[in-house]
């Protein structure tokens, strides 16, 4: 099941697009566990431009939800005006959960955290 990790990056890009369409189906932690992803792969994802883009979208949605009168908030209103704020909250939480799953998986894969198998 060790397919190329690049497919994970594509999957995240699609997850961002799908989230704005109301489709929030990716359970990232479960997927990482299923494909037996290594800690190095997850750590490289966490440092990648894809993860940074995901983080930026989360921050933008957070600012859009918070609102404001300054120029930055006006630009965010123009960018996200088609999304009601309750839906924006759901999207933000979903996208942030993807990042949290990556951080948690990386933390869980530290040496010494594995459960011993009983014989």
JSON list of C-alpha atoms in Angstrom, two decimals:
[
{"chain": "A", "resi": 1, "resn": "UNK", "atom": "CA", "xyz": [0.00, 0.00, 0.00]},
{"chain": "A", "resi": 2, "resn": "UNK", "atom": "CA", "xyz": [3.05, 2.23, -0.18]},
{"chain": "A", "resi": 3, "resn": "UNK", "atom": "CA", "xyz": [1.81, 4.32, -3.07]},
{"chain": "A", "resi": 4, "resn": "UNK", "atom": "CA", "xyz": [3.62, 7.54, -3.79]},
{"chain": "A", "resi": 5, "resn": "UNK", "atom": "CA", "xyz": [3.04, 10.13, -1.07]},
{"chain": "A", "resi": 6, "resn": "UNK", "atom": "CA", "xyz": [2.37, 12.74, -3.76]},
{"chain": "A", "resi": 7, "resn": "UNK", "atom": "CA", "xyz": [-1.14, 11.36, -4.01]},
{"chain": "A", "resi": 8, "resn": "UNK", "atom": "CA", "xyz": [-1.71, 12.55, -0.44]},
{"chain": "A", "resi": 9, "resn": "UNK", "atom": "CA", "xyz": [-0.88, 16.10, -1.48]},
{"chain": "A", "resi": 10, "resn": "UNK", "atom": "CA", "xyz": [-3.36, 15.84, -4.35]},
{"chain": "A", "resi": 11, "resn": "UNK", "atom": "CA", "xyz": [-5.93, 14.43, -1.96]},
{"chain": "A", "resi": 12, "resn": "UNK", "atom": "CA", "xyz": [-5.51, 17.42, 0.38]},
{"chain": "A", "resi": 13, "resn": "UNK", "atom": "CA", "xyz": [-5.82, 19.88, -2.52]},
{"chain": "A", "resi": 14, "resn": "UNK", "atom": "CA", "xyz": [-9.05, 18.16, -3.55]},
{"chain": "A", "resi": 15, "resn": "UNK", "atom": "CA", "xyz": [-10.27, 18.10, 0.06]},
{"chain": "A", "resi": 16, "resn": "UNK", "atom": "CA", "xyz": [-9.92, 21.91, 0.19]},
{"chain": "A", "resi": 17, "resn": "UNK", "atom": "CA", "xyz": [-11.93, 22.27, -3.03]},
{"chain": "A", "resi": 18, "resn": "UNK", "atom": "CA", "xyz": [-14.57, 19.78, -1.91]},
{"chain": "A", "resi": 19, "resn": "UNK", "atom": "CA", "xyz": [-14.93, 21.46, 1.49]},
{"chain": "A", "resi": 20, "resn": "UNK", "atom": "CA", "xyz": [-16.10, 24.64, -0.22]},
{"chain": "A", "resi": 21, "resn": "UNK", "atom": "CA", "xyz": [-18.68, 22.52, -2.06]},
{"chain": "A", "resi": 22, "resn": "UNK", "atom": "CA", "xyz": [-19.93, 21.14, 1.26]},
{"chain": "A", "resi": 23, "resn": "UNK", "atom": "CA", "xyz": [-18.23, 17.74, 0.90]},
{"chain": "A", "resi": 24, "resn": "UNK", "atom": "CA", "xyz": [-16.12, 17.04, 3.97]},
{"chain": "A", "resi": 25, "resn": "UNK", "atom": "CA", "xyz": [-15.33, 13.36, 3.76]},
{"chain": "A", "resi": 26, "resn": "UNK", "atom": "CA", "xyz": [-11.59, 12.97, 4.32]},
{"chain": "A", "resi": 27, "resn": "UNK", "atom": "CA", "xyz": [-10.68, 11.41, 7.66]},
{"chain": "A", "resi": 28, "resn": "UNK", "atom": "CA", "xyz": [-6.98, 12.16, 7.37]},
{"chain": "A", "resi": 29, "resn": "UNK", "atom": "CA", "xyz": [-5.73, 10.36, 10.49]},
{"chain": "A", "resi": 30, "resn": "UNK", "atom": "CA", "xyz": [-7.54, 7.16, 9.52]},
{"chain": "A", "resi": 31, "resn": "UNK", "atom": "CA", "xyz": [-6.14, 7.40, 5.99]},
{"chain": "A", "resi": 32, "resn": "UNK", "atom": "CA", "xyz": [-2.58, 7.91, 7.22]},
{"chain": "A", "resi": 33, "resn": "UNK", "atom": "CA", "xyz": [-2.96, 4.93, 9.52]},
{"chain": "A", "resi": 34, "resn": "UNK", "atom": "CA", "xyz": [-4.48, 2.79, 6.75]},
{"chain": "A", "resi": 35, "resn": "UNK", "atom": "CA", "xyz": [-1.62, 3.42, 4.34]},
{"chain": "A", "resi": 36, "resn": "UNK", "atom": "CA", "xyz": [0.95, 2.96, 7.15]},
{"chain": "A", "resi": 37, "resn": "UNK", "atom": "CA", "xyz": [2.48, 6.36, 6.51]},
{"chain": "A", "resi": 38, "resn": "UNK", "atom": "CA", "xyz": [5.90, 6.91, 8.02]},
{"chain": "A", "resi": 39, "resn": "UNK", "atom": "CA", "xyz": [6.66, 9.70, 10.46]},
{"chain": "A", "resi": 40, "resn": "UNK", "atom": "CA", "xyz": [9.11, 11.19, 7.94]},
{"chain": "A", "resi": 41, "resn": "UNK", "atom": "CA", "xyz": [6.38, 11.40, 5.29]},
{"chain": "A", "resi": 42, "resn": "UNK", "atom": "CA", "xyz": [3.95, 13.09, 7.68]},
{"chain": "A", "resi": 43, "resn": "UNK", "atom": "CA", "xyz": [6.61, 15.49, 8.92]},
{"chain": "A", "resi": 44, "resn": "UNK", "atom": "CA", "xyz": [7.45, 16.45, 5.33]},
{"chain": "A", "resi": 45, "resn": "UNK", "atom": "CA", "xyz": [3.73, 17.06, 4.73]},
{"chain": "A", "resi": 46, "resn": "UNK", "atom": "CA", "xyz": [3.51, 19.25, 7.84]},
{"chain": "A", "resi": 47, "resn": "UNK", "atom": "CA", "xyz": [6.37, 21.40, 6.51]},
{"chain": "A", "resi": 48, "resn": "UNK", "atom": "CA", "xyz": [5.06, 21.43, 2.93]},
{"chain": "A", "resi": 49, "resn": "UNK", "atom": "CA", "xyz": [3.54, 24.31, 1.01]},
{"chain": "A", "resi": 50, "resn": "UNK", "atom": "CA", "xyz": [0.28, 22.34, 0.87]},
{"chain": "A", "resi": 51, "resn": "UNK", "atom": "CA", "xyz": [0.01, 22.33, 4.67]},
{"chain": "A", "resi": 52, "resn": "UNK", "atom": "CA", "xyz": [0.91, 26.02, 4.77]},
{"chain": "A", "resi": 53, "resn": "UNK", "atom": "CA", "xyz": [-1.78, 26.74, 2.18]},
{"chain": "A", "resi": 54, "resn": "UNK", "atom": "CA", "xyz": [-4.26, 24.79, 4.29]},
{"chain": "A", "resi": 55, "resn": "UNK", "atom": "CA", "xyz": [-3.25, 26.82, 7.33]},
{"chain": "A", "resi": 56, "resn": "UNK", "atom": "CA", "xyz": [-3.62, 30.07, 5.38]},
{"chain": "A", "resi": 57, "resn": "UNK", "atom": "CA", "xyz": [-7.14, 29.15, 4.27]},
{"chain": "A", "resi": 58, "resn": "UNK", "atom": "CA", "xyz": [-8.06, 28.34, 7.88]},
{"chain": "A", "resi": 59, "resn": "UNK", "atom": "CA", "xyz": [-6.72, 31.72, 9.05]},
{"chain": "A", "resi": 60, "resn": "UNK", "atom": "CA", "xyz": [-8.54, 33.56, 6.25]},
{"chain": "A", "resi": 61, "resn": "UNK", "atom": "CA", "xyz": [-11.81, 31.86, 7.12]},
{"chain": "A", "resi": 62, "resn": "UNK", "atom": "CA", "xyz": [-11.26, 32.68, 10.78]},
{"chain": "A", "resi": 63, "resn": "UNK", "atom": "CA", "xyz": [-10.80, 36.37, 9.92]},
{"chain": "A", "resi": 64, "resn": "UNK", "atom": "CA", "xyz": [-13.82, 36.30, 7.58]},
{"chain": "A", "resi": 65, "resn": "UNK", "atom": "CA", "xyz": [-15.98, 34.84, 10.35]},
{"chain": "A", "resi": 66, "resn": "UNK", "atom": "CA", "xyz": [-14.68, 37.39, 12.86]},
{"chain": "A", "resi": 67, "resn": "UNK", "atom": "CA", "xyz": [-15.41, 40.22, 10.44]},
{"chain": "A", "resi": 68, "resn": "UNK", "atom": "CA", "xyz": [-14.28, 43.82, 10.56]},
{"chain": "A", "resi": 69, "resn": "UNK", "atom": "CA", "xyz": [-14.28, 47.10, 8.69]},
{"chain": "A", "resi": 70, "resn": "UNK", "atom": "CA", "xyz": [-10.63, 47.37, 7.66]},
{"chain": "A", "resi": 71, "resn": "UNK", "atom": "CA", "xyz": [-9.29, 46.71, 4.16]},
{"chain": "A", "resi": 72, "resn": "UNK", "atom": "CA", "xyz": [-8.18, 43.12, 4.87]},
{"chain": "A", "resi": 73, "resn": "UNK", "atom": "CA", "xyz": [-11.61, 42.10, 6.12]},
{"chain": "A", "resi": 74, "resn": "UNK", "atom": "CA", "xyz": [-13.26, 43.83, 3.17]},
{"chain": "A", "resi": 75, "resn": "UNK", "atom": "CA", "xyz": [-11.13, 41.75, 0.79]},
{"chain": "A", "resi": 76, "resn": "UNK", "atom": "CA", "xyz": [-12.03, 38.57, 2.69]},
{"chain": "A", "resi": 77, "resn": "UNK", "atom": "CA", "xyz": [-15.73, 39.49, 2.51]},
{"chain": "A", "resi": 78, "resn": "UNK", "atom": "CA", "xyz": [-15.39, 39.87, -1.25]},
{"chain": "A", "resi": 79, "resn": "UNK", "atom": "CA", "xyz": [-13.56, 36.55, -1.53]},
{"chain": "A", "resi": 80, "resn": "UNK", "atom": "CA", "xyz": [-15.91, 34.53, 0.68]},
{"chain": "A", "resi": 81, "resn": "UNK", "atom": "CA", "xyz": [-19.18, 36.47, 0.35]},
{"chain": "A", "resi": 82, "resn": "UNK", "atom": "CA", "xyz": [-20.87, 33.45, -1.27]},
{"chain": "A", "resi": 83, "resn": "UNK", "atom": "CA", "xyz": [-20.32, 31.34, 1.89]},
{"chain": "A", "resi": 84, "resn": "UNK", "atom": "CA", "xyz": [-22.61, 31.91, 4.87]},
{"chain": "A", "resi": 85, "resn": "UNK", "atom": "CA", "xyz": [-20.67, 32.27, 8.12]},
{"chain": "A", "resi": 86, "resn": "UNK", "atom": "CA", "xyz": [-22.07, 29.08, 9.71]},
{"chain": "A", "resi": 87, "resn": "UNK", "atom": "CA", "xyz": [-20.85, 27.13, 6.66]},
{"chain": "A", "resi": 88, "resn": "UNK", "atom": "CA", "xyz": [-17.51, 28.96, 6.81]},
{"chain": "A", "resi": 89, "resn": "UNK", "atom": "CA", "xyz": [-17.15, 27.78, 10.43]},
{"chain": "A", "resi": 90, "resn": "UNK", "atom": "CA", "xyz": [-17.75, 24.18, 9.39]},
{"chain": "A", "resi": 91, "resn": "UNK", "atom": "CA", "xyz": [-15.22, 24.45, 6.56]},
{"chain": "A", "resi": 92, "resn": "UNK", "atom": "CA", "xyz": [-12.65, 26.06, 8.85]},
{"chain": "A", "resi": 93, "resn": "UNK", "atom": "CA", "xyz": [-13.08, 23.36, 11.50]},
{"chain": "A", "resi": 94, "resn": "UNK", "atom": "CA", "xyz": [-12.85, 20.58, 8.92]},
{"chain": "A", "resi": 95, "resn": "UNK", "atom": "CA", "xyz": [-9.70, 21.95, 7.27]},
{"chain": "A", "resi": 96, "resn": "UNK", "atom": "CA", "xyz": [-8.10, 22.55, 10.67]},
{"chain": "A", "resi": 97, "resn": "UNK", "atom": "CA", "xyz": [-8.93, 18.97, 11.65]},
{"chain": "A", "resi": 98, "resn": "UNK", "atom": "CA", "xyz": [-6.80, 17.77, 8.71]},
{"chain": "A", "resi": 99, "resn": "UNK", "atom": "CA", "xyz": [-3.83, 19.66, 10.13]},
{"chain": "A", "resi": 100, "resn": "UNK", "atom": "CA", "xyz": [-4.56, 18.37, 13.63]},
{"chain": "A", "resi": 101, "resn": "UNK", "atom": "CA", "xyz": [-4.70, 14.81, 12.29]},
{"chain": "A", "resi": 102, "resn": "UNK", "atom": "CA", "xyz": [-1.27, 15.22, 10.71]},
{"chain": "A", "resi": 103, "resn": "UNK", "atom": "CA", "xyz": [0.20, 16.65, 13.93]},
{"chain": "A", "resi": 104, "resn": "UNK", "atom": "CA", "xyz": [-1.38, 13.90, 16.03]},
{"chain": "A", "resi": 105, "resn": "UNK", "atom": "CA", "xyz": [-0.19, 11.16, 13.66]},
{"chain": "A", "resi": 106, "resn": "UNK", "atom": "CA", "xyz": [3.34, 12.56, 13.74]},
{"chain": "A", "resi": 107, "resn": "UNK", "atom": "CA", "xyz": [3.24, 12.68, 17.55]},
{"chain": "A", "resi": 108, "resn": "UNK", "atom": "CA", "xyz": [1.84, 9.14, 17.76]},
{"chain": "A", "resi": 109, "resn": "UNK", "atom": "CA", "xyz": [4.59, 7.78, 15.51]},
{"chain": "A", "resi": 110, "resn": "UNK", "atom": "CA", "xyz": [7.40, 8.86, 17.84]},
{"chain": "A", "resi": 111, "resn": "UNK", "atom": "CA", "xyz": [9.64, 5.98, 18.92]},
{"chain": "A", "resi": 112, "resn": "UNK", "atom": "CA", "xyz": [8.56, 4.33, 22.14]},
{"chain": "A", "resi": 113, "resn": "UNK", "atom": "CA", "xyz": [4.85, 5.01, 21.63]},
{"chain": "A", "resi": 114, "resn": "UNK", "atom": "CA", "xyz": [3.98, 1.67, 20.10]},
{"chain": "A", "resi": 115, "resn": "UNK", "atom": "CA", "xyz": [1.91, -0.77, 22.06]},
{"chain": "A", "resi": 116, "resn": "UNK", "atom": "CA", "xyz": [3.49, -4.15, 22.65]},
{"chain": "A", "resi": 117, "resn": "UNK", "atom": "CA", "xyz": [1.72, -7.05, 21.02]},
{"chain": "A", "resi": 118, "resn": "UNK", "atom": "CA", "xyz": [0.68, -9.78, 23.43]},
{"chain": "A", "resi": 119, "resn": "UNK", "atom": "CA", "xyz": [1.64, -13.30, 22.45]}
]
